[in-house]
Coordinates of C-alpha atoms and ligand atoms in Angstrom, one line a residue:
X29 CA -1.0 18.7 -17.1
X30 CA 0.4 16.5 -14.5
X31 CA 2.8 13.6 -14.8
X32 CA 0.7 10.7 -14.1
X33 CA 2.5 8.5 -11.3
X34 CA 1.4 5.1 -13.1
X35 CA 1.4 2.1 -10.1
X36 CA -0.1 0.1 -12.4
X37 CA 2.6 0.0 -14.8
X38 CA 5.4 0.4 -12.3
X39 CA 3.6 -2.8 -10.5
X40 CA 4.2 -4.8 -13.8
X41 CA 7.5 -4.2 -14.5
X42 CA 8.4 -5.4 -10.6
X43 CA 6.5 -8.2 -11.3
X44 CA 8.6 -9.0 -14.0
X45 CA 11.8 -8.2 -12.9
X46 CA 10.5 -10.8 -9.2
X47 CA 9.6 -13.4 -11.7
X48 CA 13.0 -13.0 -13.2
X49 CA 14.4 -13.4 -10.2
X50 CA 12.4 -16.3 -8.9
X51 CA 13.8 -18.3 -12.0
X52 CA 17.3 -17.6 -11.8
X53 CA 17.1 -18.8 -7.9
X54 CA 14.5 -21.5 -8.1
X55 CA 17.3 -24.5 -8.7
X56 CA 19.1 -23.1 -5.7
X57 CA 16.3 -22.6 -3.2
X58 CA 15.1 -26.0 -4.2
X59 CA 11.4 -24.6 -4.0
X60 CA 9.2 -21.4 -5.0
X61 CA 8.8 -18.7 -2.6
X62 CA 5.2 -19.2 -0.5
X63 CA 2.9 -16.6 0.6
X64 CA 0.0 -17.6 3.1
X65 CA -2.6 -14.8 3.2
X66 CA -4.9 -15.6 6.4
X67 CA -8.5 -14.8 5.6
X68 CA -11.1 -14.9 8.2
X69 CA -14.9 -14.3 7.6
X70 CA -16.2 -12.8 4.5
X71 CA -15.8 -9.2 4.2
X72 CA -16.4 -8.8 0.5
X73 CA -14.0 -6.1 -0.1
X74 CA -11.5 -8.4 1.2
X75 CA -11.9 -11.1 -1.0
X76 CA -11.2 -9.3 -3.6
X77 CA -8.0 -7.7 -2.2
X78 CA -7.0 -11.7 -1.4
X79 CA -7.7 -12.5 -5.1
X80 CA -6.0 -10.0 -6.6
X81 CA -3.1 -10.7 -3.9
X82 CA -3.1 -14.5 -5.5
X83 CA -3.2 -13.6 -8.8
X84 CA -0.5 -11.1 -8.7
X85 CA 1.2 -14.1 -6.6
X86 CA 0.7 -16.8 -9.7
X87 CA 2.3 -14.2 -12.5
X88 CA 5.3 -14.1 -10.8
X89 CA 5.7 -17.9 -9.4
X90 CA 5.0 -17.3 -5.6
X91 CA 3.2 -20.4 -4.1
X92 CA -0.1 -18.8 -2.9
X93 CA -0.6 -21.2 0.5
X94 CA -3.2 -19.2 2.4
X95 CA -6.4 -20.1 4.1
X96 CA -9.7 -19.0 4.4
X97 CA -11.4 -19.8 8.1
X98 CA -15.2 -18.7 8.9
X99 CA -16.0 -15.9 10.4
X100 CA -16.6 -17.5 13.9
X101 CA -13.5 -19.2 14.2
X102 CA -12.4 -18.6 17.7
X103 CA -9.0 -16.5 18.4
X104 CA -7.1 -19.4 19.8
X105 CA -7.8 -21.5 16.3
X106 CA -6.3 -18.4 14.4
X107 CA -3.7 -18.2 16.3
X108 CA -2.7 -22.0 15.8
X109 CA -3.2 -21.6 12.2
X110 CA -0.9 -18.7 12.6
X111 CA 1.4 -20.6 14.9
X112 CA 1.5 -23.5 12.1
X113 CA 2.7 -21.3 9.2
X114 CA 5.2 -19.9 11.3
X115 CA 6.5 -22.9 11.7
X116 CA 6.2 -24.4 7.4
X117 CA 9.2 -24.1 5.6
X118 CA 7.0 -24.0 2.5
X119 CA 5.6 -20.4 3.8
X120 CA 7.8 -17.6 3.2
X121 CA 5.4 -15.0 4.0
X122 CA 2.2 -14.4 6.0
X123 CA -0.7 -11.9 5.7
X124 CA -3.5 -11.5 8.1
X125 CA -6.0 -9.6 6.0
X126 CA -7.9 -7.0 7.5
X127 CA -10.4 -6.1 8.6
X128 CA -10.9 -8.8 10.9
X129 CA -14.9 -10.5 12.1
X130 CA -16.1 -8.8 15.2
X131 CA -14.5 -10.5 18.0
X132 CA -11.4 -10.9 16.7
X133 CA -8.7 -8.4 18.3
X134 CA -6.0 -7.9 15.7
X135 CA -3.1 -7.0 17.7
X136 CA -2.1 -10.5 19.8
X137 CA -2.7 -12.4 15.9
X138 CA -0.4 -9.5 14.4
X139 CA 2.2 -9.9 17.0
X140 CA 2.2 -13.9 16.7
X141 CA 3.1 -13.7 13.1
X142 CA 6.9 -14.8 13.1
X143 CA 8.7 -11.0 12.1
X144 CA 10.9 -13.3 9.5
X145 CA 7.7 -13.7 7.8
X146 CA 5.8 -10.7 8.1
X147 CA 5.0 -10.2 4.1
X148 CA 2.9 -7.1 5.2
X149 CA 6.1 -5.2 7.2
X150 CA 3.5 -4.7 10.0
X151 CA 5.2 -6.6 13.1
X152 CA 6.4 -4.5 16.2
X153 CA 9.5 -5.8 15.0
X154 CA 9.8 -4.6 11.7
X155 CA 8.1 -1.4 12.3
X156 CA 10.9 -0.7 15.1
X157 CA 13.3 -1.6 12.6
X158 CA 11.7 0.8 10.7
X159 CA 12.5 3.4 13.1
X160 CA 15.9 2.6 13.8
X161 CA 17.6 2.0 10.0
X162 CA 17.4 -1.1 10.5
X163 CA 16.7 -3.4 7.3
X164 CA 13.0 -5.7 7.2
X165 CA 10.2 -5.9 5.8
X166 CA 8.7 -2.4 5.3
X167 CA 5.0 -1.9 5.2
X168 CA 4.0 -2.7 1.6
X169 CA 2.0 0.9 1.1
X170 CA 4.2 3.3 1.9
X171 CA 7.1 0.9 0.3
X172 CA 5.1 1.2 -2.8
X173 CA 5.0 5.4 -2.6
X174 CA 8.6 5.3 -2.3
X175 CA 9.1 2.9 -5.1
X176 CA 6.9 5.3 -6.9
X177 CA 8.8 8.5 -6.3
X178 CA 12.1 6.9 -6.9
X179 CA 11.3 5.7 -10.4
X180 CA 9.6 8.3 -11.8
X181 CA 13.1 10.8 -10.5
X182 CA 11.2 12.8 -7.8
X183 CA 13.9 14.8 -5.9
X184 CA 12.7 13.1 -2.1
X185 CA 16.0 14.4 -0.3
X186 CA 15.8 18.1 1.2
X187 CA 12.3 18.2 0.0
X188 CA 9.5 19.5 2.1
X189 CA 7.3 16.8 2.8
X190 CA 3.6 16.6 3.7
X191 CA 1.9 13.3 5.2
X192 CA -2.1 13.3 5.7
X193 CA -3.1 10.5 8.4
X194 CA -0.8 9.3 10.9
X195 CA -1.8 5.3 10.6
X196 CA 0.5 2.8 11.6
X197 CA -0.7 1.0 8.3
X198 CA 0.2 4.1 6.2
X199 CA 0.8 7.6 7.9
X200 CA 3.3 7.0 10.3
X201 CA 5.7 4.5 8.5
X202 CA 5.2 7.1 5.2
X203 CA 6.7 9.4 7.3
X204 CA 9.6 7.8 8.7
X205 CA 10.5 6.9 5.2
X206 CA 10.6 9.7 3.9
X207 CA 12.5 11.2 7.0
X208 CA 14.9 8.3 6.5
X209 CA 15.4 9.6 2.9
X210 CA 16.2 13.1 4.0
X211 CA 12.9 14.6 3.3
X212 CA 11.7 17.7 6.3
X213 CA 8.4 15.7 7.0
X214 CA 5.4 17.2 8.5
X215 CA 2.5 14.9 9.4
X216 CA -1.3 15.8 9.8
X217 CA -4.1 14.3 11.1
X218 CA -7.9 14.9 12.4
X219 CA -6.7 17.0 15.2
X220 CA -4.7 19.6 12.7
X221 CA -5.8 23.4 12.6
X222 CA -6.3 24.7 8.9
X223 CA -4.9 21.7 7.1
X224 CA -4.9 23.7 3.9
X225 CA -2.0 26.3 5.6
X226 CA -0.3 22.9 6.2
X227 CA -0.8 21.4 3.0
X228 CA 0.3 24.1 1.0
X229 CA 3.5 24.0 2.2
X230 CA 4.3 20.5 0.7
X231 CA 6.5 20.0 -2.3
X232 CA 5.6 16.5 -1.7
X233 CA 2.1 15.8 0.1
X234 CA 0.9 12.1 0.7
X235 CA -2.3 12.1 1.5
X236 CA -3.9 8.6 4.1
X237 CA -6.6 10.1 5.5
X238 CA -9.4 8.0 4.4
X239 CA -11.4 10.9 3.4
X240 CA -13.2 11.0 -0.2
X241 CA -11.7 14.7 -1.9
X242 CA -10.1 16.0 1.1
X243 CA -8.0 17.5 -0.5
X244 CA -9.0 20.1 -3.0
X245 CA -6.7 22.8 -5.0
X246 CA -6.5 25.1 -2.5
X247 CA -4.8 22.6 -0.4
X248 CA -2.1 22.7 -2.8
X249 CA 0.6 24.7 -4.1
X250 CA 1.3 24.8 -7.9
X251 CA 3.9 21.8 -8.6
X252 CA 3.9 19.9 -5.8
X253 CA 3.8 16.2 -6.5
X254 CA 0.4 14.3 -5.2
X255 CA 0.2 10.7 -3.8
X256 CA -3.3 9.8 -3.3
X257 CA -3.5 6.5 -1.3
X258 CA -6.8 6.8 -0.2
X259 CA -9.3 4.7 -2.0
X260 CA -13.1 4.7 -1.6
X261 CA -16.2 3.2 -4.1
X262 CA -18.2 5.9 -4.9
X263 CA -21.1 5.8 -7.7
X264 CA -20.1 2.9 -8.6
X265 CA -16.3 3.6 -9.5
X266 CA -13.6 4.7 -7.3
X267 CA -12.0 7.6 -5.7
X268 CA -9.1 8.8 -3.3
X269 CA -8.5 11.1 -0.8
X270 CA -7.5 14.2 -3.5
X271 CA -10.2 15.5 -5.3
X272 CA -8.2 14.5 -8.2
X273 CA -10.5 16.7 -11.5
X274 CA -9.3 19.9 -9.3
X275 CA -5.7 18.9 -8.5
X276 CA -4.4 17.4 -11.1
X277 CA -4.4 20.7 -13.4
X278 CA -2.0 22.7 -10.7
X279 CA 0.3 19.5 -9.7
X280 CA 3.8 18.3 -11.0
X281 CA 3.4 14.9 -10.7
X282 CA 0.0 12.7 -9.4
X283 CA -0.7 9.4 -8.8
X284 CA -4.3 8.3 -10.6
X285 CA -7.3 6.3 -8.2
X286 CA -7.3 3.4 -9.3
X287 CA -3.6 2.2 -10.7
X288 CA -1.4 4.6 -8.6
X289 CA -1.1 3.1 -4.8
X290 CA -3.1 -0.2 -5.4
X291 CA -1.4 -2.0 -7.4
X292 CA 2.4 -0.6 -5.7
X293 CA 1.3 -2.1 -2.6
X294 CA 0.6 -5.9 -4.1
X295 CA 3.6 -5.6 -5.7
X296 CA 5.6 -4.7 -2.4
X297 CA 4.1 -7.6 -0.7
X298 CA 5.6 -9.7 -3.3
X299 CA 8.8 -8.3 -3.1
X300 CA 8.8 -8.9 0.3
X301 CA 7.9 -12.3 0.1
X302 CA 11.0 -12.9 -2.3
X303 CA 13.0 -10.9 -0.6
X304 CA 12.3 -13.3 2.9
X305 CA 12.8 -16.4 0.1
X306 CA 16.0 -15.5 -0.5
X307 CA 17.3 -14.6 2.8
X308 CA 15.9 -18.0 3.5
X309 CA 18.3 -19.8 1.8
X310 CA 21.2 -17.5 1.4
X311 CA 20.5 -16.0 -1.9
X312 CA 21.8 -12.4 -2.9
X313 CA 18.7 -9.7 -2.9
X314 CA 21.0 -7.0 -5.0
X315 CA 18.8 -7.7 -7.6
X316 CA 16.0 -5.6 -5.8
X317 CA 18.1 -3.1 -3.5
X318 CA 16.1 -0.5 -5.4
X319 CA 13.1 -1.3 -3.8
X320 CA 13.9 -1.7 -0.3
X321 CA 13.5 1.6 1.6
Ligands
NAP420 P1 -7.0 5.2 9.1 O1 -6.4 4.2 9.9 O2 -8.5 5.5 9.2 O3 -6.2 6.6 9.4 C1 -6.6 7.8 8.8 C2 -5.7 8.9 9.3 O4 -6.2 10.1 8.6 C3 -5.8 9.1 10.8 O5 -4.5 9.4 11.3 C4 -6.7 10.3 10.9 O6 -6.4 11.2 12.0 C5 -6.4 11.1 9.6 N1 -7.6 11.9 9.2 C6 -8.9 11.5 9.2 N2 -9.6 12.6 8.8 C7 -8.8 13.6 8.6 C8 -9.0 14.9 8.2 N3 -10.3 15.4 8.0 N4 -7.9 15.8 8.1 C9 -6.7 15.3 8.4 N5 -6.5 14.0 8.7 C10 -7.5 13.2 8.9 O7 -6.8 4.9 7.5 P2 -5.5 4.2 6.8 O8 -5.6 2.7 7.1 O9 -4.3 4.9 7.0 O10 -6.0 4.4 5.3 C11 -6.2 5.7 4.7 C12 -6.8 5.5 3.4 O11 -5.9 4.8 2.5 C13 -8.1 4.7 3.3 O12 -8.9 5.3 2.3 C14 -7.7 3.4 2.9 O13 -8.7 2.6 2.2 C15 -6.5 3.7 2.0 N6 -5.5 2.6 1.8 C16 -5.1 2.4 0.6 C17 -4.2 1.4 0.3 C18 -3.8 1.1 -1.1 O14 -3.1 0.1 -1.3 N7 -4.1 2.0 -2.0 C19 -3.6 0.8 1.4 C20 -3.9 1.1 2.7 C21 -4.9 2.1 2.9 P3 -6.5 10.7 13.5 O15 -5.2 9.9 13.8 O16 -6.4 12.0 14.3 O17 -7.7 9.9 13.7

């Protein structure tokens, strides 16, 4: 039987350990760290991700300072909203939740956000930073994964690793982080010939490919260690990307749909958010080195 990579309980001990954090810095930062997550319309799937992202926000003692604009709000007002949280000292990270209403072009909103503030690690910016070494905010999904394989003691350097999807939300900065932790990284997409030859040669396969139970057993190798971020709703529950009743028997290690990726990613966006809070104001971030990739 697999070792069950548990997000959900990984996700609660960072929580505690941010909210630890916050309260040993709160007298010096003078305030509580702010997150502003930008809703626009009414996608319902999204208001529960905002929720959740507030919730997870109040546990730990993170001002939630987002707004909610209808769904026919012009560009330009978004992007003064935008331009005004950029510019509140109260706001120590923003998040423009996605999808956005039809109309709406995400990229010019995405590249307004100020990169200091960029609680989702999505800017041009960051994501060059990304590429280079450089430190920033990293994009909270694939941050999570790491987090993930860290903790539970996966070997990550040397190893032969596999990446399904080659998003700029997921895929693509996976990949670089597990390059930049000496992993031999193969990505795969739509376009790849006989995936399952691919697949099988992971020791580590991440899978992003937005497909319900791409992945089957014969796409992997006994051992290898599975992260499932894809999530779908299916008969009234929820699945990933791995068809996770014939994987799991032949994996090391596996990460469950829901409670693996999910909740890492919320936490991540936290982290971030503290992390830009303490920067802010000069505050040491040792405390959460192990988190930054
Ligand atoms: P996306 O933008 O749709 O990208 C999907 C990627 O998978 C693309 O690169 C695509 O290839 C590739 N792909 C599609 N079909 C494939 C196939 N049959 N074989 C191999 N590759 C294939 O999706 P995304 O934003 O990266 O998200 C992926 C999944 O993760 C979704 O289910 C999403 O809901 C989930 N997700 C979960 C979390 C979380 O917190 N758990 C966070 C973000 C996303 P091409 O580039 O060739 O089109």
């Amino acid at each position: 039987m697999a070792h069950v990579l548990d997000g959900r309980r990984l996700a609660a001990e960072i929580e505690r350990r941010l909210a630890a954090v916050i309260a040993e810095a709160l007298d010096a930062a003078g305030r509580a760290p702010g997150l502003a997550v930008l809703r626009v319309g009414d996608d319902p799937a999204s208001g529960v991700y905002v929720a959740n992202k507030e919730k997870a926000c109040a546990r730990v003692g993170i001002a939630s300072l987002g707004e909610h604009l209808a769904a026919a709000t012009p560009a330009e007002e978004v992007l003064a909203v935008i331009r005004r949280l950029n510019d509140d000292p109260a706001v120590d990270g923003i998040l423009l939740q996605l999808p956005l209403p039809a109309g709406l072009v995400e990229g010019p909103l995405l590249a307004a956000i100020d990169p200091g503030k960029d609680a989702d690690g999505l800017h041009t910016l960051n994501l060059g930073r990304l590429l280079k070494g450089e430190s920033g905010p990293r994009s909270c999904t694939p941050a999570g994964v790491m987090a993930l394989l860290r903790t539970a003691g996966i070997p990550i350097s040397g190893a032969r690793a596999v990446v399904v999807g080659r998003s700029i939300l997921v895929g693509k900065p996976m990949a670089l982080m597990l390059q930049a932790a000496d992993a031999t990284v193969t990505m795969a997409h739509s376009r790849t010939r006989q995936l399952a030859e691919v697949t099988r040669t992971a020791e580590l396969l991440v899978v992003a490919a937005g497909r319900p139970h791409l992945i089957g057993a014969e796409h992997v190798t006994p051992g290898t260690v599975v992260v499932d971020v894809g999530i779908h709703r299916r008969n009234g529950g929820l699945c990933g990307d791995v068809d996770h009743a014939r994987v799991e028997p032949i994996a090391a290690a596996i990460t469950p749909v829901p409670g693996g990726v999910g909740p890492m990613t919320v936490a991540m966006l936290l982290v971030n958010t503290v992390v830009a809070w303490c920067r802010r104001h000069g505050l040491a971030t040792t405390a959460l080195a192990d988190l930054l990739s």
